[in-house]
């Protein structure tokens, strides 16, 4: 049973241009579902482990339950949602689940299509970049390493290192501070409602990826626009506009 992905190109909002942030200074990325397609691995781990302990009467959780209660959320919040009367048990469970996930991801990690093409575009322009995630540090560093992006990122910002994790803006505001860039010239890439809300609340245009979460759900979080992956023509049209506007604003020819 696979988590369904949006195969059709979702409709964008009116604010589908990034040109207003030219010249671009930095790009901020979530990791799970944004750089790599790991939601199925998280889903399988949660589904199987929860069934083993008799959660929901032993009935496996559904994809809809996973999206609504788990995807993109910090483990503190997941623990509270799954074990409302025993938070400590919830935290122990999520720690064990993360160990299972790390074993799974070492065997199979799928980069989001076009991610290395886009990271090269960023490198070619000398832009600053950070990974901003609710994932545990061990998970985040492992995924970045497996993707061959350890040298790409200038910073890794963890939700657990902030006063509040996503969907609050704190992790993205911290990324701006660490990179020493302004929100007026920075954009965010996210794949979950929680993450998009965090980027938007931090005052930055946030591009949503329909890697696994439904377009209609992501639109509720008010992304700048949605893309299927990093090869989506909509993204490259926006990037071309950014380049053109940057030249206009800097007087380059």
CSV table of C-alpha atoms in Angstrom, one decimal:
chain,number,residue,atom,x,y,z
A,1,UNK,CA,0.0,0.0,0.0
A,2,UNK,CA,1.7,3.2,-1.2
A,3,UNK,CA,1.0,6.7,-0.1
A,4,UNK,CA,-0.6,8.5,-3.0
A,5,UNK,CA,1.2,11.4,-4.6
A,6,UNK,CA,-0.3,14.2,-6.7
A,7,UNK,CA,0.5,13.4,-10.3
A,8,UNK,CA,-1.4,16.2,-11.9
A,9,UNK,CA,0.0,19.7,-11.9
A,10,UNK,CA,-1.8,21.6,-9.1
A,11,UNK,CA,-3.3,25.1,-9.7
A,12,UNK,CA,-1.2,27.9,-8.4
A,13,UNK,CA,-2.3,30.9,-6.4
A,14,UNK,CA,-2.2,34.4,-7.9
A,15,UNK,CA,1.1,35.1,-6.0
A,16,UNK,CA,2.9,32.5,-8.2
A,17,UNK,CA,5.8,34.8,-8.9
A,18,UNK,CA,9.0,35.0,-6.8
A,19,UNK,CA,10.2,38.1,-8.6
A,20,UNK,CA,9.2,40.4,-5.7
A,21,UNK,CA,12.1,39.0,-3.6
A,22,UNK,CA,14.8,39.7,-6.2
A,23,UNK,CA,17.7,39.8,-5.7
A,24,UNK,CA,17.5,36.4,-4.0
A,25,UNK,CA,19.9,36.0,-1.1
A,26,UNK,CA,19.0,32.6,0.3
A,27,UNK,CA,16.9,29.4,-0.1
A,28,UNK,CA,15.6,27.4,2.9
A,29,UNK,CA,14.5,23.8,2.6
A,30,UNK,CA,12.6,21.3,4.7
A,31,UNK,CA,14.1,17.8,4.4
A,32,UNK,CA,11.5,15.0,4.7
A,33,UNK,CA,9.2,15.1,1.6
A,34,UNK,CA,11.0,18.2,0.3
A,35,UNK,CA,14.5,17.0,-0.5
A,36,UNK,CA,13.7,13.3,-0.4
A,37,UNK,CA,10.5,11.3,-0.7
A,38,UNK,CA,10.5,9.7,2.8
A,39,UNK,CA,6.9,10.0,3.8
A,40,UNK,CA,6.1,6.4,2.8
A,41,UNK,CA,8.9,5.2,5.1
A,42,UNK,CA,7.6,7.2,8.0
A,43,UNK,CA,4.1,6.0,7.3
A,44,UNK,CA,5.1,2.3,7.1
A,45,UNK,CA,7.1,2.6,10.4
A,46,UNK,CA,4.3,4.3,12.3
A,47,UNK,CA,1.6,2.0,10.8
A,48,UNK,CA,3.4,-1.2,11.7
A,49,UNK,CA,4.6,-0.2,15.1
A,50,UNK,CA,1.3,1.2,16.2
A,51,UNK,CA,-0.5,-1.9,15.1
A,52,UNK,CA,2.0,-4.0,17.1
A,53,UNK,CA,1.1,-2.2,20.3
A,54,UNK,CA,-2.7,-2.4,19.6
A,55,UNK,CA,-3.2,1.3,18.8
A,56,UNK,CA,-6.7,1.9,17.5
A,57,UNK,CA,-7.8,-1.5,18.5
A,58,UNK,CA,-5.1,-3.1,16.3
A,59,UNK,CA,-6.5,-1.6,13.1
A,60,UNK,CA,-3.7,-0.1,11.0
A,61,UNK,CA,-3.7,3.7,10.7
A,62,UNK,CA,-4.7,5.0,7.3
A,63,UNK,CA,-2.8,7.4,5.0
A,64,UNK,CA,-5.4,10.1,5.8
A,65,UNK,CA,-4.7,9.6,9.5
A,66,UNK,CA,-1.0,9.9,8.9
A,67,UNK,CA,-1.3,13.1,6.9
A,68,UNK,CA,-3.7,14.7,9.4
A,69,UNK,CA,-1.9,13.8,12.6
A,70,UNK,CA,1.7,13.0,11.9
A,71,UNK,CA,3.2,14.3,8.6
A,72,UNK,CA,5.4,17.3,9.1
A,73,UNK,CA,4.9,17.6,12.8
A,74,UNK,CA,7.5,17.6,15.6
A,75,UNK,CA,7.8,14.4,17.7
A,76,UNK,CA,6.7,16.3,20.8
A,77,UNK,CA,3.3,17.0,19.1
A,78,UNK,CA,3.1,13.6,17.5
A,79,UNK,CA,3.6,12.0,21.0
A,80,UNK,CA,0.8,14.1,22.4
A,81,UNK,CA,-1.5,13.3,19.6
A,82,UNK,CA,-1.0,9.6,19.7
A,83,UNK,CA,-0.7,9.1,23.5
A,84,UNK,CA,-2.6,12.1,25.0
A,85,UNK,CA,-2.7,10.5,28.5
A,86,UNK,CA,0.9,9.3,28.5
A,87,UNK,CA,3.3,11.8,26.9
A,88,UNK,CA,6.5,10.0,28.2
A,89,UNK,CA,5.3,6.8,26.5
A,90,UNK,CA,4.6,8.7,23.4
A,91,UNK,CA,8.2,10.2,23.3
A,92,UNK,CA,9.7,6.8,23.9
A,93,UNK,CA,7.6,5.4,21.0
A,94,UNK,CA,8.6,8.1,18.6
A,95,UNK,CA,12.3,7.6,19.5
A,96,UNK,CA,12.0,3.9,18.7
A,97,UNK,CA,10.2,4.7,15.5
A,98,UNK,CA,13.0,7.1,14.4
A,99,UNK,CA,15.5,4.3,14.9
A,100,UNK,CA,13.4,2.0,12.6
A,101,UNK,CA,13.1,4.9,10.1
A,102,UNK,CA,16.9,5.4,10.0
A,103,UNK,CA,17.4,1.7,9.2
A,104,UNK,CA,14.8,1.9,6.4
A,105,UNK,CA,16.1,5.1,4.9
A,106,UNK,CA,19.7,3.7,4.6
A,107,UNK,CA,18.3,1.0,2.3
A,108,UNK,CA,16.0,3.2,0.3
A,109,UNK,CA,16.1,7.0,-0.1
A,110,UNK,CA,14.5,8.7,-3.1
A,111,UNK,CA,15.5,12.2,-3.8
A,112,UNK,CA,12.7,14.4,-5.1
A,113,UNK,CA,13.0,14.7,-8.9
A,114,UNK,CA,15.2,17.5,-10.0
A,115,UNK,CA,16.6,18.4,-6.6
A,116,UNK,CA,20.2,18.2,-7.7
A,117,UNK,CA,19.5,20.4,-10.8
A,118,UNK,CA,18.0,23.0,-8.4
A,119,UNK,CA,20.8,22.8,-5.9
A,120,UNK,CA,23.3,23.4,-8.7
A,121,UNK,CA,21.2,26.5,-9.8
A,122,UNK,CA,21.5,27.8,-6.2
A,123,UNK,CA,25.3,27.1,-6.0
A,124,UNK,CA,25.9,28.7,-9.4
A,125,UNK,CA,24.4,32.0,-8.0
A,126,UNK,CA,26.3,31.8,-4.7
A,127,UNK,CA,23.1,31.9,-2.6
A,128,UNK,CA,23.1,31.0,1.0
A,129,UNK,CA,21.1,27.9,2.0
A,130,UNK,CA,19.9,26.1,5.1
A,131,UNK,CA,17.9,22.9,5.9
A,132,UNK,CA,15.1,23.6,8.4
A,133,UNK,CA,13.4,20.6,9.8
A,134,UNK,CA,11.3,19.2,12.6
A,135,UNK,CA,13.2,15.9,12.3
A,136,UNK,CA,15.6,14.7,14.9
A,137,UNK,CA,19.3,15.7,14.3
A,138,UNK,CA,20.4,12.2,13.6
A,139,UNK,CA,17.7,11.7,11.0
A,140,UNK,CA,18.4,15.1,9.3
A,141,UNK,CA,22.1,14.6,9.1
A,142,UNK,CA,21.7,11.1,7.8
A,143,UNK,CA,19.3,12.1,5.0
A,144,UNK,CA,21.4,15.1,3.9
A,145,UNK,CA,24.4,12.8,3.8
A,146,UNK,CA,22.7,10.1,1.8
A,147,UNK,CA,21.5,12.7,-0.7
A,148,UNK,CA,25.1,13.9,-1.1
A,149,UNK,CA,24.2,17.4,0.2
A,150,UNK,CA,26.3,17.6,3.3
A,151,UNK,CA,28.6,20.2,1.7
A,152,UNK,CA,25.7,22.1,0.1
A,153,UNK,CA,24.0,23.5,3.2
A,154,UNK,CA,25.5,26.3,5.2
A,155,UNK,CA,23.3,25.5,8.3
A,156,UNK,CA,21.0,22.9,9.7
A,157,UNK,CA,18.2,24.3,11.9
A,158,UNK,CA,16.3,21.9,14.1
A,159,UNK,CA,12.8,22.5,15.5
A,160,UNK,CA,14.0,21.0,18.8
A,161,UNK,CA,16.6,23.8,19.1
A,162,UNK,CA,14.0,26.5,18.9
A,163,UNK,CA,11.4,27.6,21.5
A,164,UNK,CA,8.7,26.4,19.2
A,165,UNK,CA,8.9,24.0,16.2
A,166,UNK,CA,6.9,24.2,13.0
A,167,UNK,CA,4.1,25.1,12.3
A,168,UNK,CA,5.4,28.1,14.3
A,169,UNK,CA,7.8,30.4,12.4
A,170,UNK,CA,10.7,30.1,15.0
A,171,UNK,CA,12.9,27.6,13.0
A,172,UNK,CA,12.7,29.8,9.8
A,173,UNK,CA,13.4,33.0,11.7
A,174,UNK,CA,16.4,31.3,13.3
A,175,UNK,CA,17.6,30.3,9.9
A,176,UNK,CA,17.5,33.9,8.7
A,177,UNK,CA,19.5,35.0,11.8
A,178,UNK,CA,22.1,32.2,11.3
A,179,UNK,CA,22.6,32.9,7.6
A,180,UNK,CA,22.4,36.7,8.2
A,181,UNK,CA,19.9,37.3,5.4
A,182,UNK,CA,16.6,39.1,5.2
A,183,UNK,CA,13.2,37.6,4.8
A,184,UNK,CA,12.5,40.1,2.0
A,185,UNK,CA,15.1,38.2,-0.2
A,186,UNK,CA,14.6,34.6,0.9
A,187,UNK,CA,12.2,31.9,-0.1
A,188,UNK,CA,11.2,28.5,1.5
A,189,UNK,CA,10.5,25.1,0.0
A,190,UNK,CA,8.1,22.8,2.0
A,191,UNK,CA,5.9,19.8,1.5
A,192,UNK,CA,3.5,19.8,4.5
A,193,UNK,CA,0.8,22.1,5.9
A,194,UNK,CA,2.8,22.5,9.0
A,195,UNK,CA,5.9,23.5,7.2
A,196,UNK,CA,4.2,25.9,4.8
A,197,UNK,CA,2.5,27.6,7.7
A,198,UNK,CA,5.8,28.1,9.4
A,199,UNK,CA,7.4,29.6,6.3
A,200,UNK,CA,4.5,31.9,5.6
A,201,UNK,CA,4.3,33.0,9.3
A,202,UNK,CA,8.0,33.9,9.1
A,203,UNK,CA,7.1,36.3,6.3
A,204,UNK,CA,8.6,34.5,3.3
A,205,UNK,CA,7.1,33.2,0.1
A,206,UNK,CA,6.9,29.5,0.5
A,207,UNK,CA,6.7,27.1,-2.4
A,208,UNK,CA,4.8,23.9,-1.7
A,209,UNK,CA,5.7,20.5,-3.1
A,210,UNK,CA,2.9,18.0,-3.8
A,211,UNK,CA,5.3,15.1,-3.1
A,212,UNK,CA,2.7,13.2,-1.0
A,213,UNK,CA,0.2,15.7,0.5
A,214,UNK,CA,-2.8,16.6,-1.5
A,215,UNK,CA,-2.7,20.0,-3.3
A,216,UNK,CA,-6.0,21.1,-1.9
A,217,UNK,CA,-4.7,20.5,1.6
A,218,UNK,CA,-1.5,22.4,1.0
A,219,UNK,CA,-3.3,25.4,-0.5
A,220,UNK,CA,-5.1,25.9,2.8
A,221,UNK,CA,-1.7,26.9,4.2
A,222,UNK,CA,-1.4,29.7,1.6
A,223,UNK,CA,1.8,28.8,-0.3
A,224,UNK,CA,3.1,31.2,-2.9
A,225,UNK,CA,2.5,28.4,-5.4
A,226,UNK,CA,2.7,24.6,-5.7
A,227,UNK,CA,5.0,22.5,-7.8
A,228,UNK,CA,5.1,18.7,-8.4
A,229,UNK,CA,8.9,18.5,-8.1
A,230,UNK,CA,12.0,20.5,-9.0
A,231,UNK,CA,11.6,19.8,-12.6
A,232,UNK,CA,8.2,21.5,-12.7
A,233,UNK,CA,8.2,24.1,-15.5
A,234,UNK,CA,6.3,26.5,-13.1
A,235,UNK,CA,9.4,26.6,-10.8
A,236,UNK,CA,11.8,27.4,-13.7
A,237,UNK,CA,9.6,30.1,-15.0
A,238,UNK,CA,9.6,31.7,-11.6
A,239,UNK,CA,13.4,31.3,-11.3
A,240,UNK,CA,13.9,32.9,-14.8
A,241,UNK,CA,11.8,35.8,-13.6
A,242,UNK,CA,13.9,36.1,-10.5
A,243,UNK,CA,17.1,36.3,-12.6
A,244,UNK,CA,15.6,38.9,-14.8
A,245,UNK,CA,14.3,41.1,-11.9
A,246,UNK,CA,17.7,40.8,-10.1
A,247,UNK,CA,19.4,42.2,-13.2
A,248,UNK,CA,16.9,45.1,-13.4
A,249,UNK,CA,17.3,45.9,-9.8
A,250,UNK,CA,21.1,45.8,-9.7
A,251,UNK,CA,21.4,47.5,-13.1
A,252,UNK,CA,23.2,44.6,-14.6
A,253,UNK,CA,23.1,44.0,-18.4
